[in-house]
GROMACS .gro file of C-alpha atoms in nm:
model
  383
    1MET     CA    1  14.565   9.709   9.201
    2THR     CA    2  14.643  10.071   9.247
    3GLU     CA    3  14.402  10.327   9.360
    4GLU     CA    4  14.428  10.493   8.937
    5LEU     CA    5  14.349  10.157   8.805
    6ALA     CA    6  14.106  10.074   8.982
    7ALA     CA    7  13.989  10.404   8.913
    8LEU     CA    8  14.032  10.429   8.510
    9GLY     CA    9  13.909  10.016   8.431
   10GLU     CA   10  13.547  10.144   8.673
   11ARG     CA   11  13.603  10.398   8.387
   12LEU     CA   12  13.614  10.162   8.088
   13GLN     CA   13  13.373   9.863   8.283
   14ARG     CA   14  13.078  10.273   8.296
   15GLU     CA   15  13.159  10.369   7.960
   16HIS     CA   16  13.124  10.035   7.738
   17GLY     CA   17  12.824   9.925   7.992
   18MET     CA   18  12.712  10.323   7.848
   19LEU     CA   19  12.728  10.142   7.458
   20TRP     CA   20  12.536   9.848   7.525
   21LEU     CA   21  12.283  10.016   7.650
   22HIS     CA   22  12.282  10.237   7.394
   23ARG     CA   23  12.275   9.945   7.184
   24LEU     CA   24  11.946   9.820   7.397
   25LYS     CA   25  11.771  10.165   7.296
   26GLY     CA   26  11.830  10.166   6.951
   27ASP     CA   27  12.127  10.342   6.846
   28PRO     CA   28  12.247  10.261   6.544
   29TYR     CA   29  12.638  10.440   6.633
   30ALA     CA   30  12.641  10.253   6.992
   31ALA     CA   31  12.520   9.891   6.851
   32LEU     CA   32  12.825   9.957   6.557
   33LEU     CA   33  13.048  10.062   6.852
   34CYS     CA   34  12.996   9.725   7.043
   35ASP     CA   35  13.161   9.562   6.714
   36VAL     CA   36  12.934   9.247   6.740
   37ASP     CA   37  12.800   9.280   6.395
   38ASP     CA   38  12.985   9.115   6.078
   39ASP     CA   39  12.758   9.232   5.831
   40GLN     CA   40  12.774   9.582   5.929
   41ALA     CA   41  12.558   9.732   5.622
   42PRO     CA   42  12.219   9.671   5.825
   43LEU     CA   43  12.373   9.974   6.100
   44ARG     CA   44  12.573  10.168   5.854
   45GLU     CA   45  12.223  10.179   5.635
   46ARG     CA   46  12.042  10.314   5.982
   47ILE     CA   47  12.299  10.592   6.023
   48ARG     CA   48  12.306  10.729   5.694
   49ALA     CA   49  11.896  10.749   5.752
   50ALA     CA   50  11.874  10.913   6.007
   51GLY     CA   51  12.003  11.216   5.897
   52PRO     CA   52  12.348  11.445   5.733
   53LEU     CA   53  12.437  11.448   6.079
   54TRP     CA   54  12.281  11.372   6.345
   55ARG     CA   55  12.358  11.323   6.746
   56SER     CA   56  12.408  10.976   6.894
   57GLY     CA   57  12.272  10.880   7.200
   58THR     CA   58  12.716  10.846   7.373
   59GLY     CA   59  12.703  11.243   7.282
   60VAL     CA   60  12.907  11.231   6.927
   61TRP     CA   61  12.755  11.377   6.658
   62VAL     CA   62  12.721  11.157   6.380
   63THR     CA   63  12.760  11.086   5.945
   64ALA     CA   64  12.714  10.896   5.682
   65ASP     CA   65  12.687  11.177   5.413
   66PRO     CA   66  13.033  11.192   5.231
   67ARG     CA   67  12.976  11.549   5.090
   68THR     CA   68  12.925  11.627   5.494
   69ALA     CA   69  13.246  11.457   5.562
   70ALA     CA   70  13.395  11.640   5.305
   71THR     CA   71  13.329  11.951   5.434
   72LEU     CA   72  13.390  11.829   5.803
   73PHE     CA   73  13.763  11.723   5.739
   74ALA     CA   74  13.772  12.084   5.569
   75HIS     CA   75  13.661  12.253   5.844
   76PRO     CA   76  13.941  12.473   6.030
   77GLY     CA   77  13.747  12.459   6.371
   78ILE     CA   78  13.727  12.063   6.346
   79GLY     CA   79  14.057  11.806   6.402
   80HIS     CA   80  14.131  11.523   6.418
   81LEU     CA   81  14.132  11.253   6.707
   82THR     CA   82  14.439  11.050   6.707
   83ALA     CA   83  14.480  10.852   7.017
   84PRO     CA   84  14.234  10.791   7.288
   85PRO     CA   85  14.076  11.041   7.530
   86GLU     CA   86  14.386  10.951   7.794
   87GLU     CA   87  14.658  11.219   7.782
   88LEU     CA   88  14.891  10.935   7.610
   89LEU     CA   89  15.079  11.088   7.390
   90GLY     CA   90  15.299  11.417   7.377
   91PRO     CA   91  15.441  11.737   7.279
   92GLY     CA   92  15.489  11.663   6.908
   93GLU     CA   93  15.328  11.359   6.846
   94GLU     CA   94  15.005  11.391   6.722
   95THR     CA   95  15.062  11.395   6.458
   96VAL     CA   96  15.107  11.098   6.168
   97THR     CA   97  15.440  11.121   5.948
   98PRO     CA   98  15.497  10.929   5.643
   99VAL     CA   99  15.642  10.642   5.693
  100ARG     CA  100  15.964  10.539   5.422
  101VAL     CA  101  15.877  10.244   5.255
  102GLN     CA  102  16.285  10.082   5.262
  103LYS     CA  103  16.429   9.781   4.976
  104GLY     CA  104  16.458   9.427   5.132
  105LEU     CA  105  16.103   9.340   5.198
  106GLY     CA  106  16.066   9.140   4.953
  107PRO     CA  107  16.377   8.917   5.063
  108LEU     CA  108  16.278   8.956   5.446
  109CYS     CA  109  15.922   8.839   5.326
  110ALA     CA  110  16.003   8.542   5.143
  111ARG     CA  111  16.224   8.454   5.456
  112LEU     CA  112  15.968   8.436   5.658
  113LEU     CA  113  15.689   8.236   5.419
  114ASP     CA  114  15.991   7.981   5.450
  115ALA     CA  115  15.965   8.024   5.850
  116ALA     CA  116  15.589   7.944   5.758
  117GLY     CA  117  15.554   7.670   5.667
  118PRO     CA  118  15.360   7.548   5.428
  119GLU     CA  119  15.032   7.562   5.697
  120PHE     CA  120  15.032   7.847   5.893
  121ASP     CA  121  14.887   8.232   6.105
  122LEU     CA  122  14.850   8.523   5.797
  123VAL     CA  123  14.845   8.763   6.029
  124THR     CA  124  15.029   8.670   6.329
  125GLU     CA  125  15.326   8.484   6.132
  126VAL     CA  126  15.311   8.697   5.772
  127ALA     CA  127  15.202   8.998   5.835
  128GLU     CA  128  15.233   9.126   6.162
  129PRO     CA  129  15.603   8.989   6.130
  130LEU     CA  130  15.655   9.242   5.771
  131ALA     CA  131  15.460   9.545   5.940
  132ALA     CA  132  15.737   9.550   6.267
  133ALA     CA  133  16.060   9.452   6.096
  134ALA     CA  134  15.935   9.765   5.809
  135LEU     CA  135  15.887  10.016   6.043
  136ALA     CA  136  16.275   9.905   6.231
  137GLU     CA  137  16.423   9.921   5.932
  138ALA     CA  138  16.260  10.249   5.865
  139CYS     CA  139  16.371  10.365   6.223
  140ALA     CA  140  16.697  10.207   6.233
  141ILE     CA  141  16.694   9.999   6.528
  142PRO     CA  142  16.908   9.814   6.599
  143GLU     CA  143  16.885   9.444   6.500
  144ARG     CA  144  16.987   9.319   6.877
  145GLU     CA  145  16.628   9.548   7.021
  146ARG     CA  146  16.399   9.446   6.707
  147GLY     CA  147  16.214   9.174   6.950
  148ARG     CA  148  16.114   9.426   7.198
  149PHE     CA  149  16.000   9.707   6.913
  150ALA     CA  150  15.761   9.418   6.811
  151GLU     CA  151  15.685   9.328   7.151
  152ALA     CA  152  15.611   9.681   7.203
  153LEU     CA  153  15.401   9.770   6.819
  154ALA     CA  154  15.133   9.478   6.890
  155ALA     CA  155  15.162   9.642   7.313
  156CYS     CA  156  14.966   9.961   7.068
  157GLU     CA  157  14.730   9.780   6.852
  158VAL     CA  158  14.464   9.926   7.021
  159LEU     CA  159  14.566  10.292   6.937
  160GLN     CA  160  14.310  10.357   6.715
  161ASP     CA  161  14.015  10.185   6.781
  162ALA     CA  162  14.044  10.307   7.171
  163THR     CA  163  13.995  10.691   6.988
  164VAL     CA  164  13.651  10.536   6.953
  165ALA     CA  165  13.581  10.243   7.215
  166PRO     CA  166  13.674  10.165   7.605
  167GLN     CA  167  13.958   9.872   7.605
  168ARG     CA  168  13.975   9.655   7.862
  169LEU     CA  169  14.156   9.733   8.130
  170ALA     CA  170  14.433   9.525   8.001
  171ALA     CA  171  14.477   9.642   7.718
  172THR     CA  172  14.454   9.934   7.800
  173ARG     CA  173  14.757  10.020   8.035
  174ARG     CA  174  14.933   9.774   7.718
  175LEU     CA  175  14.882  10.040   7.546
  176ARG     CA  176  15.034  10.273   7.745
  177THR     CA  177  15.351  10.041   7.829
  178GLY     CA  178  15.333   9.998   7.485
  179LEU     CA  179  15.430  10.402   7.405
  180ASP     CA  180  15.658  10.394   7.652
  181ALA     CA  181  15.859  10.142   7.476
  182LEU     CA  182  15.826  10.321   7.162
  183ARG     CA  183  15.964  10.654   7.196
  184SER     CA  184  16.274  10.457   7.451
  185LEU     CA  185  16.394  10.245   7.147
  186LEU     CA  186  16.324  10.504   6.923
  187ASP     CA  187  16.603  10.821   7.149
  188GLY     CA  188  16.847  10.873   6.946
  189VAL     CA  189  16.708  10.797   6.574
  190PRO     CA  190  16.802  10.947   6.243
  191PRO     CA  191  16.556  11.305   6.194
  192GLY     CA  192  16.252  11.258   6.022
  193ALA     CA  193  16.190  10.865   6.173
  194PRO     CA  194  15.827  10.840   6.228
  195GLY     CA  195  15.710  10.855   6.597
  196PRO     CA  196  15.564  10.664   6.850
  197LEU     CA  197  15.161  10.771   6.650
  198ALA     CA  198  15.255  10.679   6.293
  199LEU     CA  199  15.412  10.380   6.435
  200ALA     CA  200  15.128  10.183   6.626
  201VAL     CA  201  14.888  10.358   6.310
  202ALA     CA  202  15.155  10.155   6.058
  203ALA     CA  203  15.171   9.846   6.232
  204ARG     CA  204  14.861   9.766   6.294
  205THR     CA  205  14.661   9.915   5.975
  206GLY     CA  206  14.930   9.777   5.708
  207ALA     CA  207  14.922   9.428   5.868
  208ASP     CA  208  14.549   9.419   5.854
  209LEU     CA  209  14.549   9.573   5.473
  210VAL     CA  210  14.859   9.286   5.415
  211ALA     CA  211  14.589   8.969   5.547
  212ARG     CA  212  14.327   9.098   5.347
  213ALA     CA  213  14.489   9.144   4.961
  214VAL     CA  214  14.651   8.777   5.099
  215LEU     CA  215  14.288   8.690   5.143
  216LYS     CA  216  14.096   8.851   4.845
  217ALA     CA  217  14.345   8.726   4.567
  218ARG     CA  218  14.249   8.511   4.311
  219PHE     CA  219  14.572   8.343   4.253
  220PRO     CA  220  14.737   8.257   4.155
  221LEU     CA  221  14.959   8.570   4.094
  222SER     CA  222  15.194   8.731   3.832
  223ALA     CA  223  15.459   8.958   3.923
  224ARG     CA  224  15.232   9.238   3.727
  225GLU     CA  225  14.866   9.142   3.953
  226ALA     CA  226  15.099   9.120   4.299
  227GLY     CA  227  15.095   9.545   4.204
  228ARG     CA  228  14.722   9.590   4.117
  229ALA     CA  229  14.592   9.383   4.388
  230ALA     CA  230  14.783   9.526   4.626
  231GLU     CA  231  14.674   9.871   4.461
  232GLU     CA  232  14.247   9.733   4.423
  233ALA     CA  233  14.244   9.612   4.855
  234LEU     CA  234  14.376   9.955   4.959
  235ARG     CA  235  14.104  10.156   4.735
  236ALA     CA  236  13.820   9.881   4.784
  237GLU     CA  237  13.879   9.865   5.215
  238PRO     CA  238  13.986  10.144   5.375
  239PRO     CA  239  14.221  10.114   5.709
  240GLY     CA  240  13.965  10.273   5.889
  241ARG     CA  241  13.555  10.297   5.913
  242ILE     CA  242  13.564  10.506   6.174
  243ALA     CA  243  13.711  10.856   6.193
  244PRO     CA  244  13.704  11.012   6.512
  245LEU     CA  245  13.667  11.463   6.503
  246VAL     CA  246  13.664  11.720   6.852
  247ALA     CA  247  13.488  12.038   6.731
  248ARG     CA  248  13.761  12.289   6.909
  249THR     CA  249  13.522  12.563   6.900
  250GLU     CA  250  13.203  12.639   6.836
  251THR     CA  251  13.087  12.604   6.446
  252GLU     CA  252  12.750  12.518   6.263
  253VAL     CA  253  12.740  12.210   6.036
  254ALA     CA  254  12.490  12.068   5.840
  255GLY     CA  255  12.247  12.276   6.028
  256ALA     CA  256  12.324  12.132   6.363
  257ARG     CA  257  12.539  12.402   6.610
  258ILE     CA  258  12.842  12.231   6.787
  259ALA     CA  259  12.957  12.297   7.080
  260GLY     CA  260  13.328  12.353   7.106
  261GLY     CA  261  13.506  11.959   7.307
  262ASP     CA  262  13.188  11.771   7.124
  263ARG     CA  263  13.317  11.473   6.986
  264LEU     CA  264  13.275  11.349   6.615
  265ALA     CA  265  13.252  11.074   6.389
  266VAL     CA  266  13.270  10.989   6.016
  267LEU     CA  267  13.150  10.631   5.840
  268LEU     CA  268  13.368  10.573   5.560
  269GLY     CA  269  13.331  10.313   5.290
  270GLY     CA  270  13.517  10.317   4.974
  271ALA     CA  271  13.736  10.470   4.771
  272ALA     CA  272  13.433  10.764   4.707
  273GLU     CA  273  13.427  10.866   4.930
  274ALA     CA  274  13.642  11.009   5.189
  275THR     CA  275  13.909  10.899   5.354
  276ALA     CA  276  14.120  10.993   5.717
  277PRO     CA  277  14.462  11.194   5.686
  278ALA     CA  278  14.707  10.920   5.920
  279HIS     CA  279  14.572  10.683   5.674
  280ARG     CA  280  14.624  10.929   5.333
  281THR     CA  281  14.937  10.952   5.555
  282LEU     CA  282  15.038  10.589   5.531
  283ALA     CA  283  14.826  10.453   5.192
  284PRO     CA  284  15.254  10.468   5.017
  285PHE     CA  285  15.333  10.207   5.334
  286HIS     CA  286  15.078  10.065   5.360
  287ARG     CA  287  15.081   9.934   5.012
  288ALA     CA  288  15.417   9.855   4.918
  289LEU     CA  289  15.342   9.592   5.235
  290ALA     CA  290  15.037   9.425   5.130
  291GLU     CA  291  15.231   9.465   4.709
  292THR     CA  292  15.583   9.272   4.902
  293ALA     CA  293  15.337   8.957   5.049
  294LEU     CA  294  15.143   8.955   4.671
  295THR     CA  295  15.494   8.957   4.452
  296ALA     CA  296  15.619   8.740   4.690
  297LEU     CA  297  15.382   8.436   4.658
  298ALA     CA  298  15.376   8.525   4.267
  299ASP     CA  299  15.759   8.395   4.256
  300ARG     CA  300  15.654   8.120   4.435
  301ARG     CA  301  15.263   8.080   4.171
  302ALA     CA  302  15.191   8.030   4.556
  303ARG     CA  303  14.782   7.885   4.607
  304VAL     CA  304  14.600   8.016   4.912
  305ARG     CA  305  14.345   7.880   5.088
  306PRO     CA  306  14.199   7.945   5.445
  307THR     CA  307  14.205   7.602   5.619
  308ALA     CA  308  13.941   7.768   5.874
  309PRO     CA  309  13.732   8.150   5.938
  310VAL     CA  310  13.850   8.479   6.011
  311VAL     CA  311  13.853   8.590   6.374
  312ARG     CA  312  13.849   8.995   6.393
  313ARG     CA  313  14.010   9.137   6.713
  314ALA     CA  314  13.727   9.219   6.970
  315ARG     CA  315  13.621   9.574   7.050
  316ALA     CA  316  13.741   9.740   6.722
  317PRO     CA  317  13.516   9.874   6.530
  318LEU     CA  318  13.745  10.150   6.446
  319THR     CA  319  14.029   9.896   6.239
  320ARG     CA  320  13.740   9.554   6.228
  321GLY     CA  321  14.065   9.400   6.082
  322PRO     CA  322  14.167   9.012   6.125
  323ALA     CA  323  14.391   8.911   6.454
  324ARG     CA  324  14.381   8.493   6.297
  325ALA     CA  325  14.340   8.405   5.966
  326PRO     CA  326  14.415   8.060   5.930
  327VAL     CA  327  14.593   7.950   5.563
  328VAL     CA  328  14.772   7.669   5.383
  329VAL     CA  329  15.006   7.758   5.073
  330THR     CA  330  15.096   7.541   4.793
  331SER     CA  331  15.240   7.603   4.500
  332VAL     CA  332  15.197   7.574   4.119
  333THR     CA  333  15.358   7.424   3.847
  334ALA     CA  334  15.495   7.607   3.602
  335THR     CA  335  15.292   7.334   3.275
  336GLY     CA  336  14.921   7.418   3.236
  337PRO     CA  337  14.719   7.734   3.209
  338ARG     CA  338  14.586   7.951   3.479
  339GLY     CA  339  14.431   7.744   3.812
  340SER     CA  340  14.528   7.393   3.646
  341GLY     CA  341  14.890   7.141   3.732
  342SER     CA  342  14.996   6.965   3.949
  343THR     CA  343  15.105   7.161   4.233
  344THR     CA  344  15.365   7.165   4.499
  345MET     CA  345  15.437   7.131   4.943
  346THR     CA  346  15.644   7.472   4.980
  347THR     CA  347  15.787   7.448   5.409
  348ALA     CA  348  16.100   7.667   5.447
  349GLY     CA  349  16.243   7.598   5.074
  350ARG     CA  350  16.220   7.217   5.084
  351ARG     CA  351  15.899   7.113   4.824
  352THR     CA  352  15.692   6.779   4.827
  353ASP     CA  353  15.533   6.713   4.530
  354ALA     CA  354  15.176   6.669   4.524
  355THR     CA  355  14.936   6.607   4.202
  356THR     CA  356  14.580   6.671   4.449
  357SER     CA  357  14.521   6.963   4.709
  358PRO     CA  358  14.765   6.938   4.988
  359THR     CA  359  14.734   6.812   5.348
  360VAL     CA  360  15.013   6.905   5.583
  361PRO     CA  361  15.221   6.634   5.658
  362PRO     CA  362  15.207   6.580   6.070
  363GLU     CA  363  15.589   6.695   6.022
  364ALA     CA  364  15.545   7.006   5.903
  365THR     CA  365  15.607   7.201   6.203
  366PRO     CA  366  15.599   7.635   6.183
  367SER     CA  367  15.928   7.713   6.299
  368PRO     CA  368  15.765   8.147   6.360
  369ARG     CA  369  16.041   8.443   6.406
  370ALA     CA  370  16.054   8.601   6.789
  371ALA     CA  371  15.875   8.900   6.674
  372ALA     CA  372  15.575   8.635   6.536
  373ALA     CA  373  15.553   8.482   6.886
  374ALA     CA  374  15.546   8.780   7.098
  375LEU     CA  375  15.257   8.916   6.837
  376GLY     CA  376  15.049   8.661   6.805
  377ALA     CA  377  15.071   8.633   7.246
  378ARG     CA  378  14.673   8.853   7.317
  379ARG     CA  379  14.535   8.558   7.048
  380GLY     CA  380  14.288   8.518   7.356
  381GLU     CA  381  14.171   8.845   7.265
  382ALA     CA  382  14.001   8.775   6.962
  383ARG     CA  383  13.633   8.725   6.900
   0.00000   0.00000   0.00000
């Protein structure tokens, strides 16, 4: 290991250790960043009760007050942080730009479902490959490079969370490598294509929304209900739970004097509260991904049932997304009222009749796409 890597590893460990120290001292924001509580409502309530804007022991100014959040977002002297403090982004890469929604996502999602079989990991075998493929289409990435493109997106999955909490050294190194790979792959793409930052954010939060929308949907769905379910999933839960900010100049907000260079954090909740600009920009893309997945399942008259608890990603206080979500998919016959009728097991286009909730036959082995395999390679880092 080089001296530079050793110094980086020591700094990341020290910062992570300081978070835990402040957590043990009772700092609710530090506890939030440690990301070990499945139910964060008590911590958020403590943060809200601490005042409209207060300074955490971590040095960050924190608010969970919607009015203060709106003031901070509109303040000309306060900017949004979109990447970790390391100089990871080059000139012109700091802004998240919209991603155009391409046609043909429906057949792509259907192929992913066929390849996955009746029992699969919703995150690594459908949600992440769907997001990666949609972004590859938006950037006109050649077919021969799409596997490398998916791997680069997977390497960048910690980018948003690294903005507020230190990551492991291996994940930080992969992030740098992934951004370099995206720059290389984007060389020569059509004008107006999203940059590395937009792709990294869109891939992670887009896949998260697909998984959450499917897990929360009430099956079986109609095509019309699929659209509403996608919209509700986007409305009910923000793609990011924290909006990291930085004061460009000295300013005063909510009675607190903030020095230039100070970091701030806005805790985000439901639709009634503010949403980070990057996620507002990407909302049409996120919505299209979720609607595509739900419509593909609606076309199959499918029921989706979890087969094990959802596993969240570790050290992900901003995105708090799923790393694994094992599910089984069955199809409901068109006869009978909603919620009744026989079911059919669907696997790669073949159906086997069943009259009860099926178990997965031994011979039904998933055949995930290469992109899914690349995106699932880092499962060991899940919580």
